XYZ file of C-alpha atoms in Angstrom:
749
model
C 83.781 -20.054 -37.024
C 82.611 -23.672 -36.699
C 83.798 -25.834 -33.841
C 82.968 -29.454 -33.514
C 82.877 -30.764 -29.864
C 84.816 -34.142 -29.163
C 82.072 -36.489 -27.790
C 78.845 -35.606 -26.460
C 77.388 -32.568 -24.865
C 74.585 -31.250 -22.626
C 72.479 -28.308 -23.407
C 71.148 -26.463 -20.306
C 68.019 -24.135 -20.682
C 68.710 -23.944 -24.368
C 71.863 -21.478 -24.198
C 74.539 -23.204 -22.079
C 76.984 -25.827 -23.697
C 78.776 -28.414 -21.423
C 81.138 -30.967 -22.781
C 80.196 -34.368 -21.303
C 83.518 -34.627 -19.998
C 83.229 -31.167 -18.462
C 79.904 -32.142 -16.569
C 81.427 -32.882 -13.261
C 83.667 -29.690 -12.998
C 80.770 -27.494 -14.564
C 79.172 -26.741 -11.082
C 75.709 -27.800 -12.175
C 73.333 -27.603 -9.216
C 70.925 -30.625 -10.138
C 72.401 -34.033 -10.976
C 71.935 -34.863 -14.604
C 71.380 -38.429 -15.838
C 72.457 -38.942 -19.391
C 69.595 -41.360 -20.631
C 67.035 -38.838 -19.118
C 68.685 -35.971 -21.062
C 68.605 -37.935 -24.279
C 64.850 -37.796 -24.265
C 65.099 -33.896 -23.747
C 65.966 -33.451 -27.551
C 63.119 -32.221 -30.043
C 63.853 -35.218 -32.181
C 63.194 -37.546 -29.412
C 59.633 -36.368 -28.986
C 58.911 -36.324 -32.537
C 60.224 -39.863 -33.131
C 58.563 -41.009 -30.045
C 55.016 -39.787 -31.423
C 55.531 -41.493 -34.814
C 56.895 -44.721 -33.536
C 54.758 -47.987 -33.594
C 57.249 -50.624 -32.366
C 56.940 -50.001 -28.568
C 60.729 -49.585 -28.328
C 62.691 -46.236 -28.862
C 66.056 -48.355 -29.641
C 64.111 -50.055 -32.834
C 61.767 -47.534 -34.281
C 59.078 -48.617 -36.629
C 57.871 -44.901 -38.085
C 54.777 -43.739 -39.854
C 54.761 -40.734 -41.650
C 52.268 -37.799 -41.984
C 52.633 -37.290 -45.672
C 54.896 -37.966 -48.755
C 56.356 -36.505 -51.745
C 57.510 -37.462 -55.242
C 58.747 -35.809 -58.202
C 58.536 -36.861 -61.816
C 61.702 -38.834 -62.103
C 60.498 -40.959 -59.223
C 56.953 -41.237 -58.685
C 56.028 -43.547 -61.775
C 58.564 -46.303 -60.626
C 57.059 -46.064 -56.993
C 53.440 -46.008 -57.829
C 54.362 -49.181 -60.340
C 55.929 -51.176 -57.500
C 53.165 -50.265 -54.983
C 50.551 -51.488 -57.457
C 52.356 -54.777 -58.211
C 52.674 -55.218 -54.480
C 48.816 -55.007 -53.706
C 48.104 -51.110 -53.047
C 44.649 -49.964 -53.734
C 44.694 -46.340 -52.827
C 47.126 -43.854 -50.995
C 46.500 -44.119 -47.248
C 48.063 -40.816 -46.663
C 48.837 -37.339 -48.330
C 51.196 -37.979 -51.042
C 52.181 -35.017 -53.254
C 53.281 -35.732 -56.844
C 55.308 -32.726 -58.401
C 56.564 -32.219 -61.785
C 59.805 -30.376 -61.349
C 62.441 -32.370 -62.962
C 61.201 -33.484 -66.360
C 59.295 -30.062 -66.530
C 60.723 -29.121 -69.910
C 59.502 -32.136 -71.887
C 62.555 -31.606 -74.251
C 64.184 -34.877 -74.312
C 63.290 -38.212 -75.538
C 59.737 -37.350 -77.464
C 56.728 -37.587 -75.847
C 58.023 -39.396 -72.682
C 58.366 -36.699 -70.176
C 54.839 -35.448 -70.633
C 53.369 -39.185 -70.806
C 54.958 -39.502 -67.327
C 52.980 -36.312 -66.225
C 49.781 -37.745 -67.597
C 50.258 -40.977 -65.729
C 50.916 -38.976 -62.534
C 47.650 -37.178 -62.751
C 45.800 -40.440 -63.778
C 47.443 -41.985 -60.568
C 46.578 -39.193 -58.281
C 42.822 -39.203 -59.418
C 42.718 -43.211 -59.151
C 44.347 -43.492 -55.799
C 43.763 -40.204 -54.050
C 46.765 -38.327 -54.524
C 47.962 -34.479 -54.821
C 49.254 -33.505 -58.415
C 51.247 -30.213 -58.712
C 51.718 -29.908 -62.666
C 54.918 -28.598 -64.277
C 56.408 -25.015 -63.542
C 54.035 -24.648 -60.528
C 56.584 -25.452 -57.691
C 59.636 -27.519 -56.921
C 59.093 -30.406 -54.755
C 60.488 -28.959 -51.287
C 59.137 -25.540 -51.881
C 55.706 -26.949 -52.298
C 55.937 -29.082 -49.226
C 57.222 -25.950 -46.991
C 54.470 -23.949 -48.098
C 51.815 -26.521 -48.093
C 52.588 -29.595 -46.069
C 55.111 -29.104 -43.313
C 54.346 -28.588 -39.728
C 55.776 -28.526 -36.311
C 56.246 -31.941 -34.878
C 55.496 -33.725 -38.131
C 57.335 -36.385 -40.264
C 57.429 -36.351 -44.059
C 59.225 -38.848 -46.168
C 59.751 -37.992 -49.890
C 61.943 -39.664 -52.800
C 64.409 -37.060 -52.970
C 67.528 -36.752 -51.028
C 66.931 -32.803 -50.280
C 63.762 -33.560 -48.347
C 64.498 -31.298 -45.587
C 61.718 -29.229 -43.661
C 63.371 -29.212 -40.354
C 63.083 -25.246 -40.219
C 59.425 -25.691 -39.779
C 59.796 -28.312 -37.118
C 59.124 -31.269 -39.474
C 61.800 -34.221 -39.712
C 61.680 -35.093 -43.092
C 63.518 -37.749 -44.573
C 64.822 -38.403 -48.270
C 64.871 -42.015 -49.370
C 64.725 -44.403 -52.236
C 61.225 -45.477 -53.764
C 61.044 -48.905 -51.997
C 60.672 -46.914 -48.467
C 57.917 -44.932 -49.862
C 56.314 -47.970 -51.169
C 56.277 -49.390 -47.693
C 54.384 -46.546 -46.426
C 51.876 -46.884 -49.232
C 51.104 -50.376 -48.151
C 50.813 -49.312 -44.471
C 54.136 -50.813 -43.745
C 56.628 -49.018 -41.528
C 60.218 -47.594 -41.872
C 62.382 -49.295 -39.621
C 65.605 -47.937 -38.196
C 67.486 -48.067 -34.903
C 67.023 -44.973 -32.924
C 69.584 -42.588 -34.480
C 72.121 -40.413 -32.629
C 71.260 -36.685 -32.481
C 73.693 -34.004 -32.914
C 73.136 -30.282 -31.532
C 73.887 -27.418 -34.009
C 74.163 -24.413 -31.806
C 73.715 -21.184 -33.670
C 75.062 -17.958 -32.239
C 75.475 -14.548 -33.432
C 74.006 -12.898 -36.560
C 75.199 -12.973 -40.050
C 76.393 -9.971 -41.859
C 74.051 -8.551 -44.782
C 76.680 -9.966 -47.049
C 76.317 -13.728 -45.705
C 73.223 -15.647 -46.766
C 71.935 -19.047 -45.920
C 74.094 -20.855 -48.424
C 77.261 -19.428 -46.731
C 76.160 -20.758 -43.336
C 75.757 -24.022 -44.870
C 78.684 -24.363 -46.828
C 80.734 -23.491 -43.828
C 79.001 -26.294 -41.754
C 79.478 -28.983 -44.611
C 82.984 -27.876 -44.964
C 83.483 -28.843 -41.312
C 81.494 -32.106 -40.925
C 81.467 -34.019 -44.289
C 84.954 -35.660 -44.697
C 84.969 -36.776 -40.992
C 81.547 -38.116 -41.113
C 80.766 -36.233 -37.903
C 76.742 -36.161 -38.633
C 76.767 -39.168 -41.036
C 73.294 -40.821 -40.661
C 72.616 -38.818 -37.681
C 69.873 -36.091 -36.547
C 71.174 -32.373 -36.831
C 69.047 -30.334 -34.401
C 69.455 -26.647 -34.492
C 69.467 -24.666 -31.387
C 70.700 -21.584 -29.794
C 69.996 -17.994 -29.725
C 71.354 -17.205 -33.192
C 68.162 -18.986 -34.832
C 66.091 -15.936 -33.552
C 68.071 -13.677 -35.800
C 66.922 -15.720 -39.078
C 63.874 -15.481 -40.898
C 62.280 -18.945 -41.551
C 63.064 -18.417 -45.262
C 66.815 -17.998 -44.554
C 66.590 -21.096 -42.161
C 64.944 -23.161 -44.792
C 67.923 -22.291 -47.172
C 70.414 -23.527 -44.378
C 68.100 -26.638 -43.537
C 68.128 -28.054 -47.153
C 71.620 -28.130 -47.640
C 72.247 -30.339 -44.452
C 71.677 -33.116 -46.867
C 75.237 -32.641 -47.970
C 76.379 -33.471 -44.590
C 75.174 -37.050 -45.023
C 72.777 -36.646 -41.755
C 69.705 -38.650 -41.798
C 67.457 -35.800 -40.849
C 67.296 -32.189 -39.200
C 64.828 -30.306 -36.924
C 64.997 -26.859 -35.685
C 63.453 -25.136 -32.527
C 60.532 -23.115 -33.445
C 59.489 -19.564 -32.542
C 57.066 -16.921 -33.500
C 58.949 -16.298 -36.952
C 58.057 -19.832 -37.733
C 54.168 -19.375 -36.594
C 54.296 -16.259 -38.840
C 55.677 -18.080 -41.939
C 52.861 -20.828 -41.330
C 50.153 -18.153 -40.834
C 51.328 -16.277 -43.968
C 50.682 -19.547 -46.022
C 47.124 -19.894 -44.363
C 48.252 -22.847 -41.767
C 48.700 -21.250 -38.502
C 47.267 -24.458 -36.919
C 50.249 -26.314 -38.154
C 52.480 -24.356 -35.505
C 53.745 -25.601 -32.269
C 56.668 -24.363 -30.048
C 59.294 -26.918 -30.125
C 62.401 -26.451 -27.769
C 64.790 -28.896 -26.080
C 64.123 -29.586 -22.414
C 65.890 -27.561 -19.915
C 68.558 -30.273 -19.870
C 69.215 -32.351 -23.276
C 71.896 -34.430 -24.153
C 73.397 -34.747 -27.547
C 75.659 -37.153 -29.065
C 77.607 -34.613 -30.497
C 77.649 -30.476 -30.576
C 78.537 -28.050 -33.533
C 79.191 -24.611 -32.458
C 78.430 -21.885 -35.154
C 79.553 -18.169 -34.919
C 77.384 -16.993 -37.670
C 78.796 -13.433 -37.330
C 82.197 -14.792 -37.985
C 81.266 -16.546 -41.056
C 82.471 -14.903 -44.582
C 80.883 -15.364 -47.970
C 81.814 -18.840 -49.197
C 82.337 -20.869 -52.583
C 82.497 -24.747 -52.761
C 84.585 -25.570 -55.811
C 84.347 -28.708 -57.985
C 83.277 -31.562 -57.259
C 81.624 -31.366 -53.981
C 79.740 -28.965 -51.581
C 82.340 -29.738 -48.775
C 85.275 -28.534 -50.957
C 84.632 -24.989 -49.489
C 86.778 -21.716 -49.008
C 85.829 -18.200 -48.248
C 85.677 -16.176 -51.229
C 88.681 -13.907 -50.171
C 90.737 -16.882 -49.407
C 89.998 -18.509 -52.776
C 90.553 -15.343 -54.709
C 93.969 -15.087 -52.885
C 95.388 -18.484 -53.617
C 93.009 -19.200 -56.771
C 95.750 -20.552 -59.114
C 96.985 -23.188 -56.722
C 93.208 -24.164 -55.730
C 92.370 -24.361 -59.459
C 95.419 -26.592 -60.579
C 94.473 -28.991 -57.880
C 90.704 -28.930 -59.147
C 92.224 -29.674 -62.697
C 94.230 -32.578 -61.404
C 91.230 -34.046 -59.592
C 89.066 -33.694 -62.686
C 91.665 -35.508 -64.899
C 92.074 -38.490 -62.645
C 88.217 -38.484 -62.131
C 87.506 -38.413 -66.015
C 90.239 -40.751 -67.311
C 92.462 -38.077 -68.806
C 89.652 -35.803 -70.280
C 90.939 -32.376 -69.198
C 89.115 -29.791 -67.536
C 91.105 -26.012 -67.956
C 90.099 -23.438 -65.323
C 93.088 -21.636 -64.602
C 92.327 -19.958 -68.151
C 89.494 -18.106 -66.251
C 92.326 -16.532 -64.120
C 93.043 -13.204 -65.851
C 95.264 -10.394 -64.151
C 94.381 -11.996 -60.705
C 90.492 -12.176 -61.391
C 88.572 -15.082 -61.771
C 86.020 -14.793 -64.864
C 82.856 -16.617 -64.428
C 80.665 -17.609 -67.605
C 77.456 -18.310 -65.824
C 75.457 -17.610 -62.566
C 72.237 -19.605 -61.596
C 69.940 -18.978 -58.451
C 67.478 -21.921 -58.198
C 65.433 -24.551 -56.833
C 64.652 -25.441 -53.074
C 68.082 -23.863 -51.890
C 68.482 -20.760 -54.005
C 64.970 -19.884 -55.601
C 63.304 -18.821 -52.273
C 61.640 -15.462 -51.933
C 64.283 -13.693 -49.776
C 67.313 -14.837 -51.868
C 65.779 -13.327 -55.056
C 64.830 -10.215 -53.188
C 68.506 -9.762 -52.137
C 69.893 -10.467 -55.612
C 67.147 -7.945 -56.732
C 68.366 -5.449 -54.433
C 72.078 -5.686 -55.145
C 71.442 -5.568 -59.010
C 68.819 -2.881 -58.887
C 70.178 0.011 -61.006
C 73.480 -2.285 -62.040
C 73.509 -4.740 -65.031
C 75.016 -8.266 -65.827
C 76.869 -6.697 -68.939
C 76.539 -8.174 -72.616
C 79.546 -10.357 -72.487
C 79.997 -14.031 -71.953
C 78.505 -13.743 -68.401
C 74.729 -14.569 -67.730
C 72.594 -15.016 -65.164
C 69.102 -16.862 -64.684
C 66.915 -16.949 -61.800
C 64.242 -19.782 -61.204
C 61.768 -18.785 -58.403
C 60.889 -21.707 -56.361
C 57.405 -21.839 -56.752
C 54.445 -19.746 -58.862
C 53.330 -17.956 -55.579
C 57.106 -16.724 -55.034
C 57.181 -15.727 -58.713
C 53.866 -13.722 -58.434
C 55.002 -11.871 -55.478
C 58.240 -10.534 -56.994
C 55.886 -9.531 -60.090
C 53.595 -7.685 -57.670
C 56.259 -5.866 -55.781
C 58.655 -4.983 -58.895
C 61.524 -7.069 -57.992
C 60.803 -9.291 -61.233
C 61.040 -6.013 -63.430
C 64.329 -4.756 -61.585
C 66.142 -8.264 -62.201
C 64.919 -8.313 -65.811
C 66.095 -4.635 -66.295
C 69.486 -5.555 -65.168
C 69.652 -8.650 -67.629
C 68.725 -11.415 -65.671
C 66.729 -14.164 -67.189
C 63.651 -15.039 -65.220
C 62.505 -18.983 -65.706
C 59.762 -21.028 -63.916
C 60.021 -23.239 -61.073
C 62.327 -26.123 -62.069
C 65.192 -28.207 -60.485
C 67.301 -28.501 -64.054
C 70.084 -26.731 -62.917
C 70.620 -28.773 -59.638
C 70.777 -32.163 -61.511
C 72.259 -31.317 -64.869
C 69.157 -30.885 -67.006
C 69.199 -27.113 -67.690
C 71.492 -24.120 -68.246
C 74.318 -26.308 -69.459
C 77.388 -23.981 -69.998
C 79.770 -24.227 -72.858
C 82.592 -26.649 -72.873
C 85.246 -25.567 -70.282
C 82.764 -23.194 -68.626
C 82.529 -22.204 -65.139
C 79.168 -21.866 -63.616
C 78.547 -20.276 -60.132
C 75.080 -21.539 -58.655
C 72.812 -21.206 -55.413
C 71.757 -24.739 -55.765
C 72.262 -27.983 -54.044
C 74.917 -29.752 -55.648
C 78.195 -29.474 -57.668
C 78.945 -33.066 -58.135
C 80.507 -33.895 -61.518
C 77.998 -33.818 -64.518
C 75.474 -31.692 -62.419
C 75.652 -28.843 -64.914
C 75.079 -31.397 -67.594
C 78.529 -32.245 -69.197
C 79.730 -35.401 -70.811
C 83.088 -36.558 -70.022
C 82.744 -39.358 -72.276
C 82.268 -37.077 -75.312
C 84.883 -34.849 -74.101
C 82.562 -32.119 -72.922
C 83.323 -30.777 -69.558
C 82.225 -27.903 -67.410
C 82.363 -26.953 -63.804
C 79.921 -25.866 -61.148
C 81.047 -24.005 -57.672
C 78.185 -23.399 -55.321
C 77.679 -19.958 -53.786
C 74.984 -17.585 -52.141
C 72.567 -15.661 -54.094
C 74.056 -12.458 -52.864
C 77.556 -13.192 -53.795
C 76.293 -14.498 -57.260
C 74.342 -11.117 -57.738
C 77.693 -9.087 -56.823
C 79.218 -11.240 -59.586
C 76.848 -10.327 -62.000
C 76.839 -6.697 -61.030
C 80.631 -6.910 -61.891
C 80.045 -8.367 -65.486
C 80.957 -11.884 -64.328
C 84.473 -11.399 -62.297
C 83.964 -13.207 -59.210
C 83.156 -10.871 -56.336
C 82.098 -11.399 -52.658
C 78.661 -9.716 -51.734
C 80.810 -7.887 -48.917
C 81.219 -5.123 -51.731
C 77.618 -4.578 -52.157
C 75.527 -6.056 -49.377
C 73.927 -3.614 -46.907
C 71.193 -3.557 -44.408
C 67.656 -2.890 -45.810
C 64.014 -3.435 -45.104
C 62.971 -6.276 -47.586
C 59.304 -5.910 -48.622
C 57.065 -8.508 -46.686
C 55.981 -11.728 -48.448
C 52.571 -12.118 -49.226
C 51.314 -15.621 -50.179
C 48.680 -16.014 -53.007
C 47.299 -19.544 -52.665
C 45.156 -19.088 -55.916
C 47.701 -20.466 -58.118
C 47.561 -23.696 -56.151
C 43.840 -23.659 -56.001
C 43.319 -23.115 -59.622
C 45.815 -25.733 -60.898
C 47.022 -28.301 -58.194
C 44.734 -31.570 -58.215
C 44.010 -32.314 -54.496
C 42.129 -35.850 -54.377
C 43.465 -37.023 -51.145
C 40.433 -39.130 -49.305
C 38.827 -39.027 -52.832
C 40.102 -41.931 -54.726
C 38.527 -42.595 -57.705
C 38.834 -46.389 -58.346
C 37.195 -46.369 -62.021
C 39.944 -44.012 -63.343
C 42.124 -45.715 -65.844
C 46.073 -45.294 -65.555
C 47.158 -43.756 -68.502
C 50.506 -45.470 -69.738
C 52.896 -44.121 -72.346
C 55.220 -46.316 -74.813
C 58.132 -45.504 -72.488
C 56.619 -46.512 -69.061
C 57.633 -50.181 -68.583
C 57.182 -52.616 -65.556
C 59.950 -53.695 -63.357
C 61.565 -56.838 -64.545
C 60.792 -59.898 -62.626
C 63.401 -60.877 -60.141
C 64.589 -64.343 -58.801
C 64.706 -65.285 -55.087
C 68.233 -65.682 -53.679
C 69.996 -68.755 -53.982
C 71.591 -70.958 -51.380
C 75.137 -70.196 -52.897
C 75.972 -67.178 -55.017
C 78.867 -66.739 -57.639
C 79.879 -63.127 -58.445
C 81.467 -61.881 -61.509
C 83.613 -58.405 -60.604
C 82.335 -56.038 -63.116
C 83.352 -52.988 -61.950
C 86.100 -51.908 -59.375
C 85.863 -48.168 -58.363
C 88.736 -47.030 -55.923
C 87.818 -43.254 -55.822
C 87.041 -42.074 -52.045
C 83.556 -41.889 -52.566
C 81.289 -42.518 -55.474
C 78.066 -40.856 -55.949
C 74.719 -41.951 -57.230
C 75.403 -39.482 -59.898
C 78.309 -41.665 -60.956
C 76.466 -44.983 -60.448
C 73.383 -43.534 -62.704
C 73.843 -40.099 -64.302
C 71.331 -37.337 -63.911
C 70.588 -34.927 -66.613
C 69.032 -36.061 -69.864
C 69.061 -39.978 -68.468
C 66.085 -38.818 -66.368
C 63.740 -39.220 -69.443
C 64.239 -43.032 -68.800
C 63.484 -43.391 -65.346
C 60.096 -44.796 -66.082
C 61.825 -47.268 -68.310
C 64.149 -49.761 -66.105
C 65.726 -51.425 -68.947
C 66.363 -48.348 -70.867
C 67.707 -46.614 -68.268
C 69.959 -49.463 -67.156
C 72.160 -48.827 -70.294
C 73.416 -45.665 -68.624
C 74.626 -47.384 -65.353
C 78.110 -46.156 -64.473
C 78.389 -44.803 -68.056
C 80.331 -41.499 -66.810
C 82.564 -43.523 -64.470
C 82.959 -46.922 -65.940
C 81.549 -46.971 -69.492
C 82.443 -50.741 -69.949
C 80.321 -51.954 -67.085
C 77.107 -52.186 -68.986
C 78.481 -54.573 -71.417
C 80.513 -56.619 -68.863
C 77.204 -56.921 -66.586
C 75.354 -57.980 -69.851
C 77.751 -60.597 -70.845
C 78.392 -62.114 -67.334
C 77.949 -65.763 -67.561
C 76.564 -65.563 -70.914
C 79.698 -66.773 -72.673
C 79.764 -70.541 -73.489
C 81.514 -72.661 -71.101
C 82.207 -69.472 -68.475
C 79.981 -71.091 -65.771
C 81.342 -74.424 -66.201
C 84.799 -73.240 -65.958
C 83.698 -71.476 -62.825
C 82.194 -74.540 -61.159
C 85.459 -76.534 -61.931
C 87.342 -74.073 -59.963
C 84.994 -74.158 -57.136
C 85.120 -77.948 -57.133
C 88.660 -77.618 -56.232
C 88.012 -75.951 -52.855
C 87.718 -78.424 -50.118
C 84.186 -79.144 -49.186
C 82.814 -77.908 -52.261
C 83.645 -80.931 -54.720
C 80.013 -81.495 -55.495
C 78.656 -78.152 -56.369
C 77.293 -77.904 -59.602
C 75.919 -75.156 -61.638
C 72.367 -75.909 -60.534
C 73.630 -75.151 -57.239
C 74.650 -71.528 -58.066
C 72.769 -68.321 -58.570
C 75.006 -65.918 -60.446
C 75.175 -62.377 -61.050
C 77.322 -59.335 -61.413
C 78.806 -57.182 -58.642
C 80.460 -54.060 -58.370
C 83.423 -52.927 -55.696
C 83.367 -49.243 -54.693
C 85.032 -47.823 -51.626
C 82.247 -45.675 -50.293
C 79.414 -45.812 -52.566
C 76.162 -43.862 -52.638
C 76.610 -40.067 -51.510
C 74.143 -37.659 -52.973
C 70.794 -38.506 -54.364
C 68.035 -40.682 -52.992
C 67.408 -42.287 -56.508
C 66.570 -45.971 -56.039
C 67.785 -46.281 -59.704
C 71.236 -46.175 -58.490
C 70.585 -49.830 -57.518
C 67.745 -50.877 -59.535
C 69.954 -50.456 -62.598
C 72.549 -53.017 -61.240
C 69.946 -55.385 -60.643
C 68.014 -55.348 -63.798
C 71.588 -55.817 -65.467
C 71.750 -59.015 -63.386
C 73.525 -57.482 -60.282
C 73.565 -59.472 -57.010
C 75.666 -57.528 -54.745
C 77.649 -54.443 -53.676
C 81.115 -54.743 -51.811
C 82.056 -51.729 -50.104
C 84.381 -50.391 -47.337
C 81.386 -48.462 -46.085
C 78.197 -47.084 -47.714
C 78.080 -43.396 -48.004
C 74.431 -43.087 -46.959
C 71.940 -45.192 -45.244
C 69.443 -44.581 -48.150
C 71.703 -45.907 -50.774
C 72.226 -49.118 -48.676
C 68.465 -49.352 -48.263
C 68.001 -49.085 -52.172
C 70.539 -52.025 -52.505
C 68.282 -54.035 -50.132
C 65.346 -53.044 -51.780
C 66.444 -54.314 -54.970
C 67.525 -57.723 -53.359
C 71.134 -57.192 -53.735
C 73.567 -57.902 -50.971
C 75.263 -55.041 -49.088
C 78.559 -56.745 -48.222
C 81.313 -54.846 -46.642
C 85.175 -55.750 -46.745
C 87.790 -54.566 -44.319
C 91.095 -53.508 -46.087
C 91.827 -53.475 -49.843
C 90.251 -55.489 -52.332
C 92.332 -58.352 -53.427
C 90.477 -58.962 -56.786
C 90.054 -57.325 -60.095
C 87.583 -56.824 -62.913
C 86.768 -60.162 -64.299
C 87.501 -62.291 -61.173
C 84.780 -64.357 -59.422
C 83.582 -64.584 -55.890
C 81.986 -67.493 -54.480
C 79.941 -67.110 -51.513
C 78.596 -70.447 -50.050
C 75.636 -70.790 -47.622
C 74.505 -67.042 -47.996
C 70.920 -67.806 -47.300
C 72.270 -69.242 -43.854
C 75.036 -66.446 -43.278
C 71.675 -64.039 -43.495
C 70.281 -65.838 -40.483
C 73.489 -65.714 -38.516
C 75.473 -62.574 -37.191
C 76.771 -61.700 -40.688
C 79.934 -60.526 -39.039
C 82.042 -62.981 -40.870
C 80.721 -64.486 -44.225
C 83.492 -66.608 -45.734
C 83.933 -66.294 -49.608
C 86.445 -67.220 -52.209
C 88.125 -65.139 -55.020
C 88.530 -67.314 -58.131
C 91.337 -65.272 -59.935
C 92.649 -67.358 -62.994
C 93.641 -70.651 -61.565
C 94.390 -69.061 -58.234
C 91.927 -69.322 -55.219
C 92.111 -67.081 -52.173
C 90.095 -66.670 -49.082
C 87.963 -63.688 -48.488
C 86.277 -62.356 -45.328
C 82.921 -60.353 -46.072
C 80.622 -59.027 -43.404
C 77.097 -57.256 -43.619
C 76.153 -54.814 -41.072
C 72.815 -55.490 -39.079
C 69.787 -55.932 -40.845
C 66.239 -55.696 -39.853
C 63.933 -59.117 -40.115
C 62.299 -57.180 -43.149
C 65.595 -56.308 -44.715
C 66.479 -59.777 -44.783
C 63.404 -61.513 -45.852
C 63.550 -58.641 -48.691
C 67.047 -60.054 -49.835
C 65.859 -63.465 -49.711
C 62.679 -62.994 -51.680
C 64.947 -61.226 -54.345
C 63.618 -57.755 -53.954
C 60.771 -55.904 -52.129
C 57.958 -56.530 -54.862
C 58.722 -60.320 -54.326
C 58.616 -59.716 -50.587
C 55.326 -57.730 -50.636
C 53.716 -60.286 -52.947
C 54.880 -63.116 -50.829
C 53.433 -61.388 -47.656
C 50.166 -60.740 -49.424
C 49.933 -64.213 -50.772
C 49.820 -62.788 -54.694
């Protein structure tokens, strides 16, 4: 089904894979040079065209367009303004698909939308009002094109199926583009994803994606790499189908993705009135990949990803055959993860059948035209029943919604008992359709992390989400909520062609690029607050350990919860109150009180003075701050607030075994915190202090061995820290105290 090659591989003529170690015996007529073949990937050509450094080993990238939604754009624009921005220098799309409901926190959600429109008018942006489109569907329909690059402040920024290399990052990286700076990164490795065969009618894009995620996430096969989709199987997939696979590549922890393009790509762009954005993209006759994933799509079966990650995958048939054992393992994990709060799932298994309480088809992954049409076809003439089970469908954009109204699919869904809703990302991040306590929801959306369904373990409220494809969700609905594979219902049929009607956007979207109106006043609501001022890094630092998380992976949802906290994303201090609230509720109090107790700093200084060579250190020689340890932090969302919330509470560093994603580490850096790493188990606990002398000098060195000291009670122990390579700008950003300070210093503000 999915095979991972051990080491690199060559792709010849787009159809023949030769493992690197087999090249000598493969009988290749023409000599193959590895370095030349590396330039044969699609990714190489796109990156070369966007690189301004003059060196392909150290990239300085400029993007063709950017996008943000309404829980990220306020902070980004505020940061850019504070850094000296006068207008948007590239197309910048502001969508309103996260806090769309304006249902939590008083007026503050709609206040953010008003601010966004005023910013689009003042600085020359593109503003997509609430309920019109989710961020990634709008970018697919209106902005992505073959050979281009797009940056967005959302982790699921993936438009590879349209030939666009797209990257999801924290707000700091978007600010750099708004200031006409560059996105700096070492040239990434490129892994080929060779698609072969044709999926059965019962298998949808989510099934293909989950099969790949299950094979590559835990072993880090594509971590921070480019996934380049090649192979003859691509031709059997519609562009809509490809989009559905592509958007889920984020859950592999890859850096970006790109696909070869063909006449189906061209047709998609033509349908959306942008035929001139098409360009045929294929690897060269000889292309070298740093890894290769072979996927036989004809062998993939309908899949389910159980809590609490998209990589916890099973075929639906495998799950139903072993449901009791599998569910008990999830219950055990939940109890460990939620500090003894119990989640009961085995009670849903009745007479060998799994009873589901809710189904959702939504967002950039599930709410596409073809997914909705497949669900409507399966449910036509059937119904969801009038019991506990419910099914909601969220079309990903108003044009998609309009088309299913015109062709009758909307009526078929509604007649079957489905609730149709507007374009909204809520079910993907825990702000919509929260099940009842103990509920089990199946969703064609992007993630099933803890709390993505809106539950609150701290209040004893727990529910669970499993990911499935729209086809199997519809089959489950047709069986009244009993978990069912689409194999029992799916069939070959002629899906009605899609017709894009752009009037929705023409009549409601504000398009102001290259038309900045400097006289426009920004409209600030009472919840929109500026970023607190941060200090520059001192020569010596003293960290207080305020949280220690030993889970194998810590997600950004755990660092700063999603859901209702999203209403406070424009209020840094207000949002910071929720930091680690669902994983370590005492953290905020500890961070606030660090070095506030009378005599605490003096006592720590006395301990430092007992270290040979530091007898003369005084309190004035130290910068103090809080610190968290996590084994592998930062999987998941691109949200910069996962780091900034620590910073505004006095955070100075993270210590980790490794960082789950490049984007979280970048967020830590852009907010002036040190991304320390530690080999082996941490020999310190909450409440201990870590003294790091000469950190400014260390940043100018190799950073391979940074001596530090653990102050634990009266004991002093050595600690060897290190920091993975930093760019010159990253080093100066940390020294300045944050990206805002760095930009102000650079501009002489």
